[in-house]
PDB file of C-alpha atoms and ligand atoms in Angstrom:
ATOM      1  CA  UNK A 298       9.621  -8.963 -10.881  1.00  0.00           C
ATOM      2  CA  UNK A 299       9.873 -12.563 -10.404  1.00  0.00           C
ATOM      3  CA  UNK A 300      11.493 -13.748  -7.585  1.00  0.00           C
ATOM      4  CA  UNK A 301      12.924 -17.346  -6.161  1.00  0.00           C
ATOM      5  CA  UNK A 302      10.738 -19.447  -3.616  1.00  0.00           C
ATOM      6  CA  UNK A 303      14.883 -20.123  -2.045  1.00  0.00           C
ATOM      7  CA  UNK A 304      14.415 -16.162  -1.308  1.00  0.00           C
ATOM      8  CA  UNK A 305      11.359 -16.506   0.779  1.00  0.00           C
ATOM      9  CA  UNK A 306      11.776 -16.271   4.773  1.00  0.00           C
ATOM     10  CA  UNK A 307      10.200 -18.429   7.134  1.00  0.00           C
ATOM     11  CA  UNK A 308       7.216 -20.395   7.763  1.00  0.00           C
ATOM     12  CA  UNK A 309       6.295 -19.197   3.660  1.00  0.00           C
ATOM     13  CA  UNK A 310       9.613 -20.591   2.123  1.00  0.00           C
ATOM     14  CA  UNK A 311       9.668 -23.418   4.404  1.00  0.00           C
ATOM     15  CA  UNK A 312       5.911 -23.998   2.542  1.00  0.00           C
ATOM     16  CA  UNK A 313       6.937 -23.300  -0.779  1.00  0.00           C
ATOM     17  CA  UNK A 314       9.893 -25.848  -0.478  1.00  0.00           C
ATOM     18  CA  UNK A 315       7.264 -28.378   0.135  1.00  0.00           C
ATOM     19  CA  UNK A 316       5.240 -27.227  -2.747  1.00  0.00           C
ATOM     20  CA  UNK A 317       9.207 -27.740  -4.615  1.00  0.00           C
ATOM     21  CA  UNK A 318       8.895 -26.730  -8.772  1.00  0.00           C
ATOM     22  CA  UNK A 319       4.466 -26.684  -8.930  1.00  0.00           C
ATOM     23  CA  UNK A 320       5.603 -23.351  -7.322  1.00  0.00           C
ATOM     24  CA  UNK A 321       5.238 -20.030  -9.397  1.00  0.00           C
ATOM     25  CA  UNK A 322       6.445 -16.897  -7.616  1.00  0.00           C
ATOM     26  CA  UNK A 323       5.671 -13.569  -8.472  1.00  0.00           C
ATOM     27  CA  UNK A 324       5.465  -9.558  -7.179  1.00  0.00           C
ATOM     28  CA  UNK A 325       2.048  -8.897  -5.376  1.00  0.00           C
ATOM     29  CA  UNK A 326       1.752  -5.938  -7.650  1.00  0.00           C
ATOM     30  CA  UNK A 327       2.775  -7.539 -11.423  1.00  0.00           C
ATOM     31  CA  UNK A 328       0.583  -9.289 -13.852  1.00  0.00           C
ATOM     32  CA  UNK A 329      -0.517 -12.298 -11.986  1.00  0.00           C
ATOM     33  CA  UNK A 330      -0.729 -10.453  -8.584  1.00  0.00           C
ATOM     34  CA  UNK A 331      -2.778  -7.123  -9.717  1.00  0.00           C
ATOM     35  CA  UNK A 332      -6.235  -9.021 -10.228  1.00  0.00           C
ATOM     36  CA  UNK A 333      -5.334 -10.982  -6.398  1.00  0.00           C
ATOM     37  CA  UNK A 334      -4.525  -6.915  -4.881  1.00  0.00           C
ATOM     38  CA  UNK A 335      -7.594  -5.854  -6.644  1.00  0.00           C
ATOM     39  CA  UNK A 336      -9.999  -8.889  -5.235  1.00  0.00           C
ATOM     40  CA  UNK A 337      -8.622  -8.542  -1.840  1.00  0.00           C
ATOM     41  CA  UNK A 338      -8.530  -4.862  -1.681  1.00  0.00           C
ATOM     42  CA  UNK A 339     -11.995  -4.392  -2.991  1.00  0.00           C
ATOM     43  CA  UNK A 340     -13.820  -5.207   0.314  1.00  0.00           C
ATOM     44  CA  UNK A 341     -11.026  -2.587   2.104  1.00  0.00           C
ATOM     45  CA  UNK A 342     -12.694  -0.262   3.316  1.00  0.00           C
ATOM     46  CA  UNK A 343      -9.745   1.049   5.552  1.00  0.00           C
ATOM     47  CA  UNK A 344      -8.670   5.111   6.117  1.00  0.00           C
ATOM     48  CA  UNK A 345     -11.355   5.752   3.633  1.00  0.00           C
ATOM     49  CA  UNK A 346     -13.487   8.074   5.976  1.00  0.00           C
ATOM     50  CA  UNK A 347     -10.602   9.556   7.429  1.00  0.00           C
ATOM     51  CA  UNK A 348      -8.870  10.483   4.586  1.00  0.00           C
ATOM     52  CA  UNK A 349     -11.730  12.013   2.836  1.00  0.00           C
ATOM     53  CA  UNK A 350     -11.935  14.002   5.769  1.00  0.00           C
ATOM     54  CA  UNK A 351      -8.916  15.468   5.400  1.00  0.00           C
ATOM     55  CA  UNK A 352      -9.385  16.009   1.653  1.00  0.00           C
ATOM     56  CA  UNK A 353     -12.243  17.807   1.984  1.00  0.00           C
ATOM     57  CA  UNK A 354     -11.003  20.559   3.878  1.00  0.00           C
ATOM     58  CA  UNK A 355      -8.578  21.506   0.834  1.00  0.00           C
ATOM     59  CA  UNK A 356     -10.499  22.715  -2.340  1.00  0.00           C
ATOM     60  CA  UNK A 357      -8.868  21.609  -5.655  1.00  0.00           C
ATOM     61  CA  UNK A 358      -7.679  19.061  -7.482  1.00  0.00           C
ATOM     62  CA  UNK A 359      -5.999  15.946  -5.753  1.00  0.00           C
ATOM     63  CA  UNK A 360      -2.810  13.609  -6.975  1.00  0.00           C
ATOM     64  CA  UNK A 361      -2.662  10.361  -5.482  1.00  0.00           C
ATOM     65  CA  UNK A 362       0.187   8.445  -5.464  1.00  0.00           C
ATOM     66  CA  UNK A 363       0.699   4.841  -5.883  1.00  0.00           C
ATOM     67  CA  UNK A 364      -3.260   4.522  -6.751  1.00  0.00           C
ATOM     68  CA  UNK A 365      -3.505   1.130  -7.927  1.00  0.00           C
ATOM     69  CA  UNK A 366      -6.239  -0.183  -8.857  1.00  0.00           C
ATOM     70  CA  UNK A 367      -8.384   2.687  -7.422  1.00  0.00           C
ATOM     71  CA  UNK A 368      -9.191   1.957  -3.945  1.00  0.00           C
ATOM     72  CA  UNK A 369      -9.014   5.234  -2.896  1.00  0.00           C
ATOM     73  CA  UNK A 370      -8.979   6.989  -6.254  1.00  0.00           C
ATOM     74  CA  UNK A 371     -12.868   6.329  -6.574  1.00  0.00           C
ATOM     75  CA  UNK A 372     -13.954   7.718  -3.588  1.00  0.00           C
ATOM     76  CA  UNK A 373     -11.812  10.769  -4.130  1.00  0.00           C
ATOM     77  CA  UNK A 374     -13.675  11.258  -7.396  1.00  0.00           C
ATOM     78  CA  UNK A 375     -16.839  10.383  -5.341  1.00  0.00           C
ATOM     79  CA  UNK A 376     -16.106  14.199  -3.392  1.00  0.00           C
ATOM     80  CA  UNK A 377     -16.305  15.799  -6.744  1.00  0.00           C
ATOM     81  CA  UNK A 378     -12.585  16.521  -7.704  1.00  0.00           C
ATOM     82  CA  UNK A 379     -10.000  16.090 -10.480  1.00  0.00           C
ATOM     83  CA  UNK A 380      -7.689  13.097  -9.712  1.00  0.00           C
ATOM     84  CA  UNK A 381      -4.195  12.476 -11.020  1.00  0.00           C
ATOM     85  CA  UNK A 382      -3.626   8.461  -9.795  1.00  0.00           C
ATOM     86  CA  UNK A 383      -0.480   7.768 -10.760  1.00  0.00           C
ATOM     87  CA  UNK A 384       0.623   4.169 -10.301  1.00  0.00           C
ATOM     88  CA  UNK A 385       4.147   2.551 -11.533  1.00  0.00           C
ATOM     89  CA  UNK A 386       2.911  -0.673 -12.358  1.00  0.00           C
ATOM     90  CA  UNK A 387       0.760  -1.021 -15.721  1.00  0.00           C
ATOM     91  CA  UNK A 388      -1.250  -3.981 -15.116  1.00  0.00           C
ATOM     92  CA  UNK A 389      -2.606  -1.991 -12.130  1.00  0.00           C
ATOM     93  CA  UNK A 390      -3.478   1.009 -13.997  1.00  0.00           C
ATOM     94  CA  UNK A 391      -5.443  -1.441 -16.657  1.00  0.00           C
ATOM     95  CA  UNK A 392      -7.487  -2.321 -13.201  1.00  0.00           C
ATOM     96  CA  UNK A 393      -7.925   0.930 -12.807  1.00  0.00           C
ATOM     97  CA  UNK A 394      -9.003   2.184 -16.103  1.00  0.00           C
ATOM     98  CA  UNK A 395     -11.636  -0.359 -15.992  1.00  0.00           C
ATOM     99  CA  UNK A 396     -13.312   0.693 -12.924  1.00  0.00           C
ATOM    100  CA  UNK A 397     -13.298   3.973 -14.469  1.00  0.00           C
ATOM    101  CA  UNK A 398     -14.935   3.054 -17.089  1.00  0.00           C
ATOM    102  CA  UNK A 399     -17.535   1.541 -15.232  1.00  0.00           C
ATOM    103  CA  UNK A 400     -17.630   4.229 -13.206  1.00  0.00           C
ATOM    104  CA  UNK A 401     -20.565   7.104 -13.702  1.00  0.00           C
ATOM    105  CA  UNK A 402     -18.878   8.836 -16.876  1.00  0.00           C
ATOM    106  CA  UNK A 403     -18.643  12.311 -14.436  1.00  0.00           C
ATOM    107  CA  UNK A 404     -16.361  10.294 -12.175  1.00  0.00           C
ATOM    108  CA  UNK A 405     -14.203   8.374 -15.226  1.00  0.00           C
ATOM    109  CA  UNK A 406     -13.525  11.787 -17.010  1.00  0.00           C
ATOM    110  CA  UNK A 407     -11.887  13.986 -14.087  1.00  0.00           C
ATOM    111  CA  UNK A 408      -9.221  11.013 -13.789  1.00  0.00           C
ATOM    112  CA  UNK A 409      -5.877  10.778 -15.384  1.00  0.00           C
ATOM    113  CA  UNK A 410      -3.929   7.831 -14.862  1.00  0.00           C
ATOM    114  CA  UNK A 411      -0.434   8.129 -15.273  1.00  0.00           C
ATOM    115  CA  UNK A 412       2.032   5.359 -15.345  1.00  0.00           C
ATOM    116  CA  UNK A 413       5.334   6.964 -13.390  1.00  0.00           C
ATOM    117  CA  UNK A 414       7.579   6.344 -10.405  1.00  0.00           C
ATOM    118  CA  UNK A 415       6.389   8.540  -7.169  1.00  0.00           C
ATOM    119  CA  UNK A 416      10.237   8.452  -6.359  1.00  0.00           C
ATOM    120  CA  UNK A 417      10.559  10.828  -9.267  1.00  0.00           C
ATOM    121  CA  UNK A 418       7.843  12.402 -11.343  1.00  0.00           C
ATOM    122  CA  UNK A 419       7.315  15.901 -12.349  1.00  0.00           C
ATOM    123  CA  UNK A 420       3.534  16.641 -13.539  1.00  0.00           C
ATOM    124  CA  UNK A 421       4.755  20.004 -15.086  1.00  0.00           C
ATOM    125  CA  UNK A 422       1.813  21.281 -12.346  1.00  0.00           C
ATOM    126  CA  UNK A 423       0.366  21.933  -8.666  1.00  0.00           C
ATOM    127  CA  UNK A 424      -2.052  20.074  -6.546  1.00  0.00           C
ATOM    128  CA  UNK A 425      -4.201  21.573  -3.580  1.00  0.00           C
ATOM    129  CA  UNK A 426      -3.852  17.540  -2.035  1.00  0.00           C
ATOM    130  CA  UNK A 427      -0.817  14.757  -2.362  1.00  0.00           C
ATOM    131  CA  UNK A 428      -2.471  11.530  -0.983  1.00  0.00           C
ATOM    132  CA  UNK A 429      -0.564   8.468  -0.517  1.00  0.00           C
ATOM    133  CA  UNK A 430      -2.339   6.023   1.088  1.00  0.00           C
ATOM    134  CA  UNK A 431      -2.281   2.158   2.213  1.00  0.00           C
ATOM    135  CA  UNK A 432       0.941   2.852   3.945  1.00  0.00           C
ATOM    136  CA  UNK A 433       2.717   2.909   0.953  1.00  0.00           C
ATOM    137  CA  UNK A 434       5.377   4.959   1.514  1.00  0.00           C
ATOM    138  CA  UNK A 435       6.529   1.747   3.449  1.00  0.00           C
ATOM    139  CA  UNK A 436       7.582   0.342  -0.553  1.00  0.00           C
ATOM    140  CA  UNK A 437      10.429   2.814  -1.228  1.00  0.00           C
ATOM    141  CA  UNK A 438      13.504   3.202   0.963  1.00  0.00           C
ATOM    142  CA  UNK A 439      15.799   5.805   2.050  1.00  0.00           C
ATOM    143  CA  UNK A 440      16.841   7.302  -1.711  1.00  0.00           C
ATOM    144  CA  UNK A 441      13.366   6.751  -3.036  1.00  0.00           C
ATOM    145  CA  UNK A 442      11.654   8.768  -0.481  1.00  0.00           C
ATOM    146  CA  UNK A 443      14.377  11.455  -0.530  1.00  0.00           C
ATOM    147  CA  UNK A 444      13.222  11.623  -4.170  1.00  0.00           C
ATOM    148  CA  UNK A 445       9.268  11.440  -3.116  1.00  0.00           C
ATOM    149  CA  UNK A 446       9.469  13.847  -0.713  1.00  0.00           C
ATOM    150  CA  UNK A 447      11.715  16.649  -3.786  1.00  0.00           C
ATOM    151  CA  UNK A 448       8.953  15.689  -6.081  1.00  0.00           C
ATOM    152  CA  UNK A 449       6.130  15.948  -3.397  1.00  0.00           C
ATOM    153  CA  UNK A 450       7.127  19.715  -1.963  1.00  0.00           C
ATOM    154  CA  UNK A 451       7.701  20.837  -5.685  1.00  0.00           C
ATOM    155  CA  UNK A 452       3.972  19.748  -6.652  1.00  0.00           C
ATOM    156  CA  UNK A 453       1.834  20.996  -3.773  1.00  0.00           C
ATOM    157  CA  UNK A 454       0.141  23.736  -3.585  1.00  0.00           C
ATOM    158  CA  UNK A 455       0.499  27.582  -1.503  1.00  0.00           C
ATOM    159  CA  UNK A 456      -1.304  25.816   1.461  1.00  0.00           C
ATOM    160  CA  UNK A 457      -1.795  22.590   0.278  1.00  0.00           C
ATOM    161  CA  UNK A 458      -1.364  19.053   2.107  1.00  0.00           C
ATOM    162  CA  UNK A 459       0.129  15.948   1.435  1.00  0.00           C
ATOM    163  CA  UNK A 460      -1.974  13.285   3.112  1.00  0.00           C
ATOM    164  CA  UNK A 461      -0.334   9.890   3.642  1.00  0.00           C
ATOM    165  CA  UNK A 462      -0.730   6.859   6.186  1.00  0.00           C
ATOM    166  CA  UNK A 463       2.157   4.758   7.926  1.00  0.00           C
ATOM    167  CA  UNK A 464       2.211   2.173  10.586  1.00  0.00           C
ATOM    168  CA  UNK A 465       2.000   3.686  14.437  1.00  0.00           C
ATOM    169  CA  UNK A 466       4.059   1.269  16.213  1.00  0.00           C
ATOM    170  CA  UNK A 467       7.647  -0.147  16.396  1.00  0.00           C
ATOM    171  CA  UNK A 468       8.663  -3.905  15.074  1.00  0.00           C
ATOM    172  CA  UNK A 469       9.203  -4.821  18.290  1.00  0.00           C
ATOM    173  CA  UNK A 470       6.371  -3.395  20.237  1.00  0.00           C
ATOM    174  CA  UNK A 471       4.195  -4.874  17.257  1.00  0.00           C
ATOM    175  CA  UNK A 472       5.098  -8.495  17.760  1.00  0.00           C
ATOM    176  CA  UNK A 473       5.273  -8.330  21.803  1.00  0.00           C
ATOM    177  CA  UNK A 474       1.740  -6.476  21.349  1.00  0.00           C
ATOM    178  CA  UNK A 475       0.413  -9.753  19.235  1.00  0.00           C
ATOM    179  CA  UNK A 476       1.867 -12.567  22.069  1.00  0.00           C
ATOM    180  CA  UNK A 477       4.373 -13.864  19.534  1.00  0.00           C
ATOM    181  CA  UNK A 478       7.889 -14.904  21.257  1.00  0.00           C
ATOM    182  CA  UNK A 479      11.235 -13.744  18.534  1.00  0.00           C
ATOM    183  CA  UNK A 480      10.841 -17.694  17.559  1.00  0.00           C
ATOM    184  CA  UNK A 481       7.225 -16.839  16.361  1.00  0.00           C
ATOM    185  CA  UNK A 482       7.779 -14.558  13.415  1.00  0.00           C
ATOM    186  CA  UNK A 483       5.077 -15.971  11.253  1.00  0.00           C
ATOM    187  CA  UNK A 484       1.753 -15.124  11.106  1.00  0.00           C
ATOM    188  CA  UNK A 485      -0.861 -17.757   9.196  1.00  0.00           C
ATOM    189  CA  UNK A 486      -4.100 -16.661   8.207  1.00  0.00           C
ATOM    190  CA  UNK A 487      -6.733 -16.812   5.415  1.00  0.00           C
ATOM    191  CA  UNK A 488      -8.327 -13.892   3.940  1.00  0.00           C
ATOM    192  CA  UNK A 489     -11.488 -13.668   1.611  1.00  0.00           C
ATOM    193  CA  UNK A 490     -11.426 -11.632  -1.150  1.00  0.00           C
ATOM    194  CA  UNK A 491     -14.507  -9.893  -3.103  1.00  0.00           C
ATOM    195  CA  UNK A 492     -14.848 -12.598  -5.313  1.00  0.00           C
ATOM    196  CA  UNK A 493     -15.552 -14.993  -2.166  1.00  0.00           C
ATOM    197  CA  UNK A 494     -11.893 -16.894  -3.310  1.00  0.00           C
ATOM    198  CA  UNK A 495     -10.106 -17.973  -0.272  1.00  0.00           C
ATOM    199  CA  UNK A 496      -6.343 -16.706   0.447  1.00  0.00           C
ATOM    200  CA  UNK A 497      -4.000 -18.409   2.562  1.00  0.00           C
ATOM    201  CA  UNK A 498      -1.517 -14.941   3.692  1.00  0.00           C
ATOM    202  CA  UNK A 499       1.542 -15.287   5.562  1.00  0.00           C
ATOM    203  CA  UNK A 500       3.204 -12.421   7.048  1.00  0.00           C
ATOM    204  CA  UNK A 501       7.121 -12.563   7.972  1.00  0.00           C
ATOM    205  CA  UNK A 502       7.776 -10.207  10.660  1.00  0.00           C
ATOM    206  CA  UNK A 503      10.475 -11.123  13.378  1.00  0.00           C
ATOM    207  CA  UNK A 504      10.738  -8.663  16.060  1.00  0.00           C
ATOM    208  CA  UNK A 505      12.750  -6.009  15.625  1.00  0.00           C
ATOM    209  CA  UNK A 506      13.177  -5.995  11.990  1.00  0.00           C
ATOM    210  CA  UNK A 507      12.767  -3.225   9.560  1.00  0.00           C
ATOM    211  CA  UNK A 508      11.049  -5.110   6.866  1.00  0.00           C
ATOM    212  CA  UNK A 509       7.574  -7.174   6.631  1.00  0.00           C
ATOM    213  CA  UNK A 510       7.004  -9.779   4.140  1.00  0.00           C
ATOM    214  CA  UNK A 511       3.739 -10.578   3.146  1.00  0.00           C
ATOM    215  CA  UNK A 512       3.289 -13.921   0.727  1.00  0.00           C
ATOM    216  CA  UNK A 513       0.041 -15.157  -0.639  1.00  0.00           C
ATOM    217  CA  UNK A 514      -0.638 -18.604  -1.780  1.00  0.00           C
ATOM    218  CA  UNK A 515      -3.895 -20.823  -2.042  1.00  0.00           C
ATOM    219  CA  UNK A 516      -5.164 -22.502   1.442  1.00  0.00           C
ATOM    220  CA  UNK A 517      -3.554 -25.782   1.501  1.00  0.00           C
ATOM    221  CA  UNK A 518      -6.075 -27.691   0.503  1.00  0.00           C
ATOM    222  CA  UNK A 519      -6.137 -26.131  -2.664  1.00  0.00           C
ATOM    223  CA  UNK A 520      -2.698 -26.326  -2.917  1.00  0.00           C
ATOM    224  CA  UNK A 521      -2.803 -30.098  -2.509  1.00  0.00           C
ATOM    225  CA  UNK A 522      -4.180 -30.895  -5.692  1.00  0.00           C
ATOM    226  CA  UNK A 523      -2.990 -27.650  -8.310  1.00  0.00           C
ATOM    227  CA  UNK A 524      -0.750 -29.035 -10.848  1.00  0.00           C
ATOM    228  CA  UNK A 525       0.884 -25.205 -10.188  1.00  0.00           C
ATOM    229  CA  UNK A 526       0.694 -22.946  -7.252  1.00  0.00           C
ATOM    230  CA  UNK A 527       0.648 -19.272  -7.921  1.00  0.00           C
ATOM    231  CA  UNK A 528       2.258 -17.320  -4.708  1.00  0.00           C
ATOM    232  CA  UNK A 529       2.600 -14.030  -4.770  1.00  0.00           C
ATOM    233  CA  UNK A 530       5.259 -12.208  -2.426  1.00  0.00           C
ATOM    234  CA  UNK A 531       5.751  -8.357  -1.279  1.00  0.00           C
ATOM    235  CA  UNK A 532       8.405  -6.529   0.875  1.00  0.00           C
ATOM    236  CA  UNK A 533       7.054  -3.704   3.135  1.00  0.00           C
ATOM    237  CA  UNK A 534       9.457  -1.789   4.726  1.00  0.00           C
ATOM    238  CA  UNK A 535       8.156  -0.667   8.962  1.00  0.00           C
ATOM    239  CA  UNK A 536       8.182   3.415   9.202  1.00  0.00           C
ATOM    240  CA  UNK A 537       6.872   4.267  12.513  1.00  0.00           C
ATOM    241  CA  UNK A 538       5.094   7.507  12.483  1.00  0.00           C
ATOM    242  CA  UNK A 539       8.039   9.070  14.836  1.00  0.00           C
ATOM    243  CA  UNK A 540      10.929   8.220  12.846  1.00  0.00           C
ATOM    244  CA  UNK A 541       8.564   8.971   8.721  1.00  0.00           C
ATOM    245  CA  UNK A 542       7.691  12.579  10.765  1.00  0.00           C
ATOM    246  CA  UNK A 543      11.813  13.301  11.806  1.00  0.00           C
ATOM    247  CA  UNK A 544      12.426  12.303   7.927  1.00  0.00           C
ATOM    248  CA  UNK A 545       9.780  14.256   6.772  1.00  0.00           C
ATOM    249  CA  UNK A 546      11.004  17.447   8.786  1.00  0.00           C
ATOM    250  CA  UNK A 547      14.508  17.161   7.212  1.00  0.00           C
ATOM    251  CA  UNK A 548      13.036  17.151   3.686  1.00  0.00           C
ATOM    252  CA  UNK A 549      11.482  20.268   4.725  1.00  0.00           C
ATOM    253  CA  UNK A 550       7.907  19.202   5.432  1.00  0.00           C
ATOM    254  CA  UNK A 551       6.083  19.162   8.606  1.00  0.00           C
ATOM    255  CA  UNK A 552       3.057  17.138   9.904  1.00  0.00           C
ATOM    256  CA  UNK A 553       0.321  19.344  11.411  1.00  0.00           C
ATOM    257  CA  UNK A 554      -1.677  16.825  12.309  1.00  0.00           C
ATOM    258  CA  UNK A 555      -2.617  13.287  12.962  1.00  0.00           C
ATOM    259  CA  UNK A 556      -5.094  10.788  12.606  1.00  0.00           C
ATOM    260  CA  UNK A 557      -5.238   7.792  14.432  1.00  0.00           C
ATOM    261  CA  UNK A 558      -6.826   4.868  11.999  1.00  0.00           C
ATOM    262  CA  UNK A 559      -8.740   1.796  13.439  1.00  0.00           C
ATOM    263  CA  UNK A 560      -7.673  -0.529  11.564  1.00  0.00           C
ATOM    264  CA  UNK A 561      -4.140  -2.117  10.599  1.00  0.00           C
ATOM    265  CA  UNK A 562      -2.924  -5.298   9.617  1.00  0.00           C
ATOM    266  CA  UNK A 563      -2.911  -8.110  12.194  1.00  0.00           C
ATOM    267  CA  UNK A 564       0.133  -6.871  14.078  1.00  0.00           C
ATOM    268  CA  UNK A 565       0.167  -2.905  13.910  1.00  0.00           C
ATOM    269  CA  UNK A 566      -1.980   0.067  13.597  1.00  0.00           C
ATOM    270  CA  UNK A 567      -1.772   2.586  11.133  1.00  0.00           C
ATOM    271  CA  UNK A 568      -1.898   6.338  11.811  1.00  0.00           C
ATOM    272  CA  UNK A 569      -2.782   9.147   8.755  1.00  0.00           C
ATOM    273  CA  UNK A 570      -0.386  12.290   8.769  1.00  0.00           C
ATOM    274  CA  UNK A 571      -1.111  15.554   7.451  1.00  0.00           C
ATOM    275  CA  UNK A 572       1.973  17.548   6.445  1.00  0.00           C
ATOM    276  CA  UNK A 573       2.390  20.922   5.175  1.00  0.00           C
ATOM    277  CA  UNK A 574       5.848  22.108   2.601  1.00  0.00           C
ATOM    278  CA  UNK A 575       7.770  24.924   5.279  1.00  0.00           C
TER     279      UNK A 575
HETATM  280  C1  SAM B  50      -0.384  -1.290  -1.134  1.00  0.00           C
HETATM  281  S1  SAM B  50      -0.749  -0.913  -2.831  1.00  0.00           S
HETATM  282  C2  SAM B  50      -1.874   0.419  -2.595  1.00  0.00           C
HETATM  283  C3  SAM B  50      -2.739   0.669  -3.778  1.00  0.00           C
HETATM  284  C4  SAM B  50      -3.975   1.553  -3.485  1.00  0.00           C
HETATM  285  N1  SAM B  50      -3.592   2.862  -2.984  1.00  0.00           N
HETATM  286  C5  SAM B  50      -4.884   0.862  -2.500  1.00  0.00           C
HETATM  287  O1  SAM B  50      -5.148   1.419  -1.429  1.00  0.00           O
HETATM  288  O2  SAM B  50      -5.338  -0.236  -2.811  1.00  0.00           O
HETATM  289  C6  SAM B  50       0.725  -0.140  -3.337  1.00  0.00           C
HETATM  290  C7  SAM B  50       0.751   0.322  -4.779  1.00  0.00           C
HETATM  291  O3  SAM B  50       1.944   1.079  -4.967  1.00  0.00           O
HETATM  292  C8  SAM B  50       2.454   0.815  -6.253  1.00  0.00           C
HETATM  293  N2  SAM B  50       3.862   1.235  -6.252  1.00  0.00           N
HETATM  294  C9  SAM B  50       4.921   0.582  -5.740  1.00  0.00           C
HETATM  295  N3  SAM B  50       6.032   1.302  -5.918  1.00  0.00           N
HETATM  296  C10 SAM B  50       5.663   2.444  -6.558  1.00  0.00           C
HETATM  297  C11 SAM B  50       6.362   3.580  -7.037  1.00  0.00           C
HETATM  298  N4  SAM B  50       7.690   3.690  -6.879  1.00  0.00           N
HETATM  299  N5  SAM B  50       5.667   4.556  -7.654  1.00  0.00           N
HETATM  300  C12 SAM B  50       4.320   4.459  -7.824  1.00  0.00           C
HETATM  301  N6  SAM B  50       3.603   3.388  -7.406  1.00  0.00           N
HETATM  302  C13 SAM B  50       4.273   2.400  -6.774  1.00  0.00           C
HETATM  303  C14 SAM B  50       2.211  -0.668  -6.418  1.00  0.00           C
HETATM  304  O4  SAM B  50       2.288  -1.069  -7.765  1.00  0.00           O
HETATM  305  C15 SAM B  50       0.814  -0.794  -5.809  1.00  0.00           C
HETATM  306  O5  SAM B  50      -0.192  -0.614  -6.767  1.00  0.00           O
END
């Protein structure tokens, strides 16, 4: 999805009207933003330890949803067990197939990638673990996880889990929490990615509202001199723990546990539920 720099909030559109037409906007997760995800989420090592934790505990195969390039997909193989990723976005499944190919053949062969929607899929089979990680949940709203959470209960397991992570704080409590005022909405920060490339991030996040937005450009100095300026933009809705666990009970699937993670993004924490079908 390409979208309009004119769409982008804050301190990020006000930079991107500066940069006027060298601008070139796209989705973090499509063509020209799956190799940036992949080089800033190699070096991430977060809810890695916690989640294989979890996944331990529940012999059998595993489905993870919204895999992308494999972040957590290849240390779920590293335990030993078959792994469905399935990822919506093809140009993050080519990532993906790649590092499984690189990976020790053992690994690469109990994977199946599937291209689908975790809104609606239907594997024709049962898992003994859902995972969906990176607070990714966050990406779909109200219909879409009425439809993840059908497609969820009707793939799990007698006794299985679904494992996923969300953020463990409100908007509001988030920004207060950081020392921002409501007139400071914008964070400004670089980030290093495995490669050692730079990345100037700016996260959109006035208190109080429901939605982040995360844009990622070169630092400025950079930008200064490119005859074009790739910036690459994503939405992420806020589902505090509280409110994803009430949602979660009315779709008929309760959390049994939680697991506090220590790291977030700059302004929240996350938190890992485990949730059982009733
Ligand atoms: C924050 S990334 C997380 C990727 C990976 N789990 C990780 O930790 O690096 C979110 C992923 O969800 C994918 N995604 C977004 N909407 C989706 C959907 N409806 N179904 C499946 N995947 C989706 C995106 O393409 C992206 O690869």
């Amino acid at each position: 999805m390409t979208t309009t720099a004119a769409a982008v909030p804050g301190l990020a559109g006000q930079v991107l009207a500066e940069y006027g037409d060298r601008v070139s906007l796209h989705d973090l997760y499509d063509e020209e933003g799956a190799p940036v995800y992949h080089d800033l989420a190699a070096g991430d090592t977060s809810e890695i330890r916690e989640l294989l934790r979890v996944v331990r505990a529940f012999r059998g195969p595993v489905l993870e949803l919204a895999s992308g390039s494999g972040r957590l997909t290849l240390p779920l193989l590293a335990l030993g067990r078959e792994v469905t990723a399935l990822e919506l976005k093809e140009s993050m499944l080519d990532l993906l197939r790649a590092r499984l190919a690189a990976a020790p053949a053992g690994a690469g062969r109990r994977c199946v990638p599937v291209l689908g929607d975790m809104s609606a899929f239907s594997l024709g089979r049962t898992f003994a673990v859902v995972v969906l990680g990176t607070t990714s949940v966050s990406l779909l709203d109200e219909a879409g996880r009425a439809g993840l959470y059908a497609a969820v209960r009707s793939h799990l397991a007698p006794g299985g889990r679904f494992v996923l992570s969300t953020v463990d704080v409100t908007p509001v409590t988030a920004v207060m929490a950081s020392g921002d005022s409501t007139d400071e909405a914008d964070l400004d920060f670089e980030a290093a990615g495995a490669s050692g490339r730079r990345y100037r991030m700016i996260e959109h996040w006035p208190a109080g509202d429901p939605v982040r937005r995360v844009t990622i450009l070169p630092p400025a100095p950079e930008a200064a001199t490119a005859e074009r300026i790739d910036v690459l933009t994503t939405s992420i809705r806020v589902l505090p723990a509280d409110a994803l666990t009430r949602e979660l009970a009315d779709a008929g699937l309760r959390v049994v546990a939680r697991h506090q993670l220590p790291h977030g993004g700059p302004r929240h924490t996350d938190v890992l539920l485990e949730v059982e079908a009733v």
